[in-house]
């Protein structure tokens, strides 16, 4: 396979995040919030359109696709769609990011279809705080579904948005959770993406601070060079004597844009080349125009990839007190 999605900074794109819906059954304050307007159904890419798009990007060197949302399992038929994608593209590394509230009945069928990995978002281990941050009372389902995924033999990564004043008092519990369960407990720095998310610099619980404190609760052993490549931008540590691991993702304090290999497709068919930029390439009208279609989309993709920005340049120019981009994470897919 020759890699053809390259940019002017010498980066090669091999990873695509595909959001299948902007709707979510949770209302996390920092992500979707309440009272959002949703994309009308006719503007959402149909599953067949997404499958054809995937076929095209696989030929362009994309090796990994992560489905996301909104909440992917809110969209009707998502589990079956993912199984179909796995069948159609068996060599593709397919995974999903979910809040795990609705995954229960799909865990086994997905595992049987070869989906071996799932990322689950969970910002707190306290049911009351869960209700406060998500606006919904679903902690028990999420917790039970994490166990179901582990029992089905999936590799589970738990993602918590690290927020000062919200979950920074829970680090001992998070470390214990990772010690007792064979999963990765990862902390993602709160990002200034979207407006009115409650973000300001003081709310960012920084990766270095988390690491220093976590080391007082457990002996953390960095991964070997061989293991590291499976973790993208995350810094991951084994817990000595424990079953799981601790991971740190620092999009705010650490510059890993230099190795960014991602593109994002939103559910209404917009291509985004950087999480920190509002620039979009509108693929849906091109895709749906019989005179243009996938051949024209391919050209746009190559051009867009070439001009992929360095996100941290945008972050450094962010106006004080504002988000770096206007669109909320729920519409982009994280
Ligand atoms: N509903 C799915 C879920 O909960 O994982 C997928 C979509 S959600 C937008 C994807 C990820 O983005 C979640 O892990 C969420 O916590 C994260 N996220 C949303 N807003 C964020 C922010 N402002 N900073 C950091 N991560 C954020």
XYZ file of C-alpha atoms and ligand atoms in Angstrom:
361
model
C 0.000 0.000 0.000
C 1.536 3.344 -0.969
C 0.644 6.196 1.376
C -0.804 9.055 -0.544
C -2.351 11.266 2.099
C 0.640 13.379 3.004
C 0.918 16.949 4.188
C 3.410 19.755 3.836
C 4.842 19.033 7.329
C 5.916 15.513 6.365
C 3.037 13.836 8.178
C 1.143 10.898 6.676
C -2.549 10.466 7.357
C -3.483 6.884 8.257
C -6.280 7.318 10.810
C -9.828 8.542 10.222
C -12.446 9.279 12.859
C -15.973 8.956 11.512
C -18.830 10.490 13.450
C -22.108 8.733 12.622
C -24.404 11.143 14.463
C -24.276 14.407 16.386
C -27.052 13.198 18.731
C -26.239 11.917 22.178
C -28.265 10.533 25.077
C -25.998 12.317 27.571
C -25.545 16.054 28.027
C -21.985 16.340 29.309
C -21.502 19.973 30.233
C -18.093 20.229 28.525
C -19.201 18.487 25.322
C -22.831 18.523 24.139
C -24.535 20.606 26.815
C -28.325 21.000 26.913
C -30.526 22.587 24.275
C -28.511 21.768 21.188
C -29.911 21.856 17.693
C -29.239 18.689 15.771
C -28.379 18.124 12.131
C -31.553 17.261 10.154
C -31.732 13.585 9.137
C -31.456 14.113 5.342
C -28.107 15.837 5.916
C -26.636 12.877 7.792
C -24.570 10.533 5.647
C -26.334 7.223 5.073
C -24.565 4.047 6.189
C -24.061 2.982 2.553
C -22.425 6.334 1.800
C -20.077 5.904 4.748
C -19.199 2.347 3.698
C -18.339 3.518 0.170
C -16.305 6.381 1.603
C -14.399 3.930 3.801
C -13.632 1.780 0.747
C -12.129 4.821 -0.937
C -9.969 5.939 2.006
C -8.689 2.408 2.589
C -7.256 2.597 -0.922
C -5.622 5.889 0.054
C -3.678 4.452 2.975
C -6.127 4.770 5.865
C -5.407 1.848 8.202
C -7.536 2.691 11.205
C -11.083 3.995 11.547
C -12.774 4.923 14.787
C -16.536 5.443 14.850
C -17.716 8.144 17.180
C -20.561 10.629 17.663
C -22.582 12.190 19.392
C -23.191 8.745 20.764
C -22.831 6.203 17.934
C -25.181 3.659 19.539
C -27.978 6.255 19.592
C -28.183 5.993 15.816
C -30.527 3.215 14.717
C -28.718 0.209 13.294
C -25.243 1.344 14.353
C -24.177 -2.035 15.802
C -25.161 -3.865 12.608
C -23.484 -1.182 10.496
C -20.226 -1.640 12.377
C -20.410 -5.406 11.947
C -21.001 -4.882 8.215
C -17.993 -2.525 8.032
C -15.839 -5.134 9.779
C -17.000 -7.783 7.294
C -16.454 -5.589 4.258
C -13.023 -4.302 5.322
C -11.448 -7.144 7.305
C -7.927 -5.673 7.175
C -9.000 -2.335 8.591
C -8.364 -1.582 12.256
C -11.947 -0.702 13.300
C -12.854 0.635 16.700
C -15.487 2.721 18.443
C -15.670 5.421 21.094
C -18.846 5.274 23.160
C -20.338 6.328 26.458
C -21.306 2.633 26.853
C -24.847 3.344 28.046
C -26.424 1.450 25.128
C -23.787 -1.084 24.084
C -25.067 -4.014 26.190
C -26.755 -6.090 23.469
C -23.994 -5.415 20.933
C -20.977 -6.436 22.992
C -21.052 -10.104 21.991
C -21.987 -9.619 18.323
C -19.279 -6.952 17.934
C -16.652 -9.133 19.606
C -17.690 -12.047 17.368
C -17.343 -9.796 14.316
C -13.718 -9.147 15.285
C -14.092 -5.781 17.030
C -11.511 -6.269 19.730
C -11.195 -2.786 21.150
C -13.513 -0.211 22.624
C -12.922 3.219 24.131
C -15.415 4.124 26.833
C -15.844 7.641 28.155
C -16.323 7.843 31.906
C -15.321 10.953 33.820
C -16.125 9.833 37.328
C -16.557 6.689 39.433
C -19.182 8.384 41.587
C -22.813 7.852 40.421
C -23.938 11.240 41.805
C -21.179 13.118 40.023
C -21.942 11.140 36.866
C -25.483 12.505 36.988
C -24.150 16.014 37.540
C -21.689 16.039 34.629
C -23.787 14.073 32.091
C -27.233 15.343 33.148
C -28.442 11.715 33.128
C -28.552 8.834 35.634
C -26.803 6.021 33.740
C -23.720 5.241 35.794
C -24.832 1.712 36.707
C -25.373 0.726 33.048
C -21.984 2.077 32.027
C -20.217 0.290 34.857
C -21.946 -3.028 34.033
C -21.207 -2.652 30.329
C -17.503 -2.099 31.021
C -17.484 -5.521 32.690
C -19.392 -7.020 29.747
C -16.777 -5.713 27.302
C -13.956 -7.122 29.437
C -15.728 -10.475 29.729
C -16.117 -10.575 25.933
C -12.321 -10.280 25.685
C -12.249 -6.723 24.392
C -9.391 -4.355 25.150
C -11.028 -1.516 27.025
C -9.697 2.001 27.338
C -11.578 4.288 29.691
C -11.282 7.976 28.827
C -11.896 10.581 31.508
C -11.753 14.281 30.731
C -9.462 15.601 33.462
C -11.095 18.638 35.037
C -9.921 20.636 38.022
C -12.771 21.053 40.464
C -14.665 18.074 39.074
C -12.695 14.825 39.151
C -9.266 15.828 40.481
C -10.254 14.485 43.920
C -10.825 11.011 42.484
C -7.312 10.065 41.422
C -6.833 7.431 44.183
C -10.112 5.782 43.098
C -9.154 5.891 39.401
C -5.749 4.331 40.125
C -7.429 1.641 42.206
C -9.924 0.995 39.396
C -7.021 0.444 36.969
C -5.156 -1.697 39.476
C -8.115 -4.042 39.865
C -9.296 -4.226 36.250
C -7.437 -5.198 33.060
C -8.065 -1.898 31.305
C -6.349 1.388 30.471
C -7.539 4.307 32.611
C -6.699 7.363 30.530
C -6.927 11.021 31.396
C -7.481 13.525 28.604
C -6.788 17.162 29.288
C -9.918 19.307 29.032
C -9.710 20.989 25.622
C -10.949 24.466 24.662
C -13.095 23.087 21.838
C -16.537 24.644 21.405
C -18.084 27.653 23.094
C -19.769 27.728 26.513
C -18.193 24.486 27.697
C -17.071 25.934 31.033
C -13.440 25.731 29.898
C -10.795 28.074 31.149
C -7.117 27.497 31.823
C -7.747 26.912 35.531
C -10.120 24.003 34.784
C -7.401 22.027 32.954
C -6.040 19.293 35.227
C -2.708 18.946 33.497
C -1.181 15.587 32.566
C 2.082 16.267 34.416
C 0.172 17.062 37.612
C -1.863 13.864 37.271
C 1.277 11.805 36.736
C 3.119 13.268 39.727
C 0.166 12.596 42.007
C -0.583 9.126 40.574
C 3.010 8.108 41.306
C 2.303 8.603 44.988
C -0.487 5.980 44.838
C 1.197 3.323 42.691
C 4.501 2.344 41.144
C 4.100 3.292 37.499
C 6.289 1.565 34.935
C 6.571 3.154 31.477
C 5.787 0.882 28.531
C 8.561 -0.613 26.442
C 9.282 0.985 23.049
C 7.475 -1.962 21.341
C 4.275 -1.476 23.335
C 4.310 2.286 22.909
C 3.332 2.274 19.227
C -0.163 0.954 20.081
C -1.019 4.047 22.050
C -0.795 6.986 19.654
C -0.325 10.212 21.561
C -1.060 8.633 24.969
C 1.747 8.152 27.495
C 0.953 4.844 29.160
C 2.261 3.213 32.335
C 1.809 -0.275 33.775
C 0.816 -0.382 37.421
C 3.263 -2.589 39.268
C 1.330 -5.505 40.767
C -1.896 -4.362 39.078
C -3.982 -5.602 36.143
C -4.450 -2.367 34.245
C -2.617 0.739 33.142
C -2.700 4.492 33.480
C -2.580 6.702 30.386
C -2.170 10.439 29.902
C -3.231 12.379 26.842
C -2.128 15.980 26.833
C -3.500 17.837 23.820
C -3.356 21.112 25.750
C 0.062 21.090 27.412
C 2.011 18.835 25.091
C 2.664 19.381 21.424
C 1.957 16.112 19.664
C 0.578 17.818 16.570
C 3.910 17.088 14.860
C 2.946 13.420 14.638
C -0.806 13.837 14.121
C -2.008 11.286 11.539
C -5.770 11.975 11.720
C -8.632 13.242 9.675
C -12.211 13.576 10.874
C -15.462 13.070 8.991
C -18.521 14.552 10.696
C -21.941 12.932 10.422
C -23.106 15.543 7.890
C -20.134 14.810 5.676
C -17.730 17.585 6.576
C -14.052 16.793 6.551
C -11.950 18.329 9.338
C -8.186 18.175 9.229
C -7.540 19.517 12.740
C -9.555 19.400 15.949
C -8.418 22.926 16.783
C -9.609 24.465 13.515
C -13.066 25.458 12.294
C -12.033 24.895 8.690
C -14.222 22.256 7.011
C -14.329 20.713 3.534
C -17.953 20.000 2.610
C -17.897 16.527 1.083
C -21.613 15.644 1.195
C -22.777 17.722 -1.807
C -19.847 16.411 -3.815
C -20.493 12.828 -2.765
C -24.184 13.096 -3.656
C -23.627 14.784 -7.014
C -23.707 11.995 -9.641
C -21.344 13.971 -11.871
C -18.758 14.294 -9.094
C -19.027 11.499 -6.527
C -16.120 9.644 -4.952
C -13.605 10.580 -7.654
C -14.025 14.264 -6.826
C -14.062 13.550 -3.082
C -10.722 11.786 -3.443
C -9.175 14.912 -4.940
C -10.527 17.088 -2.117
C -9.184 14.646 0.433
C -5.689 14.785 -1.000
C -5.728 18.576 -1.129
C -7.168 18.890 2.391
C -4.594 16.490 3.823
C -1.787 18.425 2.193
C -2.915 21.571 4.016
C -3.480 19.967 7.420
C -2.525 22.643 9.968
C -0.400 22.308 13.093
C -3.078 22.618 15.771
C -0.816 24.052 18.424
C -0.137 27.105 16.260
C -3.900 27.714 16.417
C -3.979 27.061 20.174
C -1.235 29.621 20.732
C -3.218 32.245 18.836
C -6.466 31.448 20.721
C -8.157 34.650 21.928
C -8.128 34.884 25.733
C -11.208 33.406 27.378
C -12.517 31.753 24.211
C -12.477 28.297 22.669
C -9.983 27.564 19.931
C -12.812 26.419 17.669
C -16.527 27.199 17.811
C -17.937 23.752 17.151
C -18.617 21.581 20.168
C -16.990 18.192 20.469
C -20.377 16.414 20.249
C -20.678 17.549 16.624
C -17.078 16.720 15.732
C -16.689 13.395 17.506
C -13.704 14.081 19.749
N -20.403 9.646 22.858
C -19.129 9.062 22.658
C -18.333 9.069 23.939
O -18.872 9.448 24.968
O -17.176 8.646 23.910
C -18.308 9.625 21.514
C -18.277 11.095 21.274
S -17.450 12.083 22.483
C -17.550 13.661 21.685
C -15.753 11.626 22.252
C -14.806 12.015 23.353
O -14.614 13.411 23.368
C -15.253 11.629 24.742
O -14.266 10.857 25.370
C -15.410 12.960 25.429
O -15.145 12.876 26.790
C -14.376 13.784 24.706
N -14.552 15.216 24.873
C -15.657 15.946 24.631
N -15.457 17.262 24.892
C -14.172 17.353 25.323
C -13.347 18.441 25.741
N -13.801 19.696 25.759
N -12.073 18.174 26.092
C -11.593 16.901 26.067
N -12.308 15.841 25.661
C -13.584 16.052 25.303
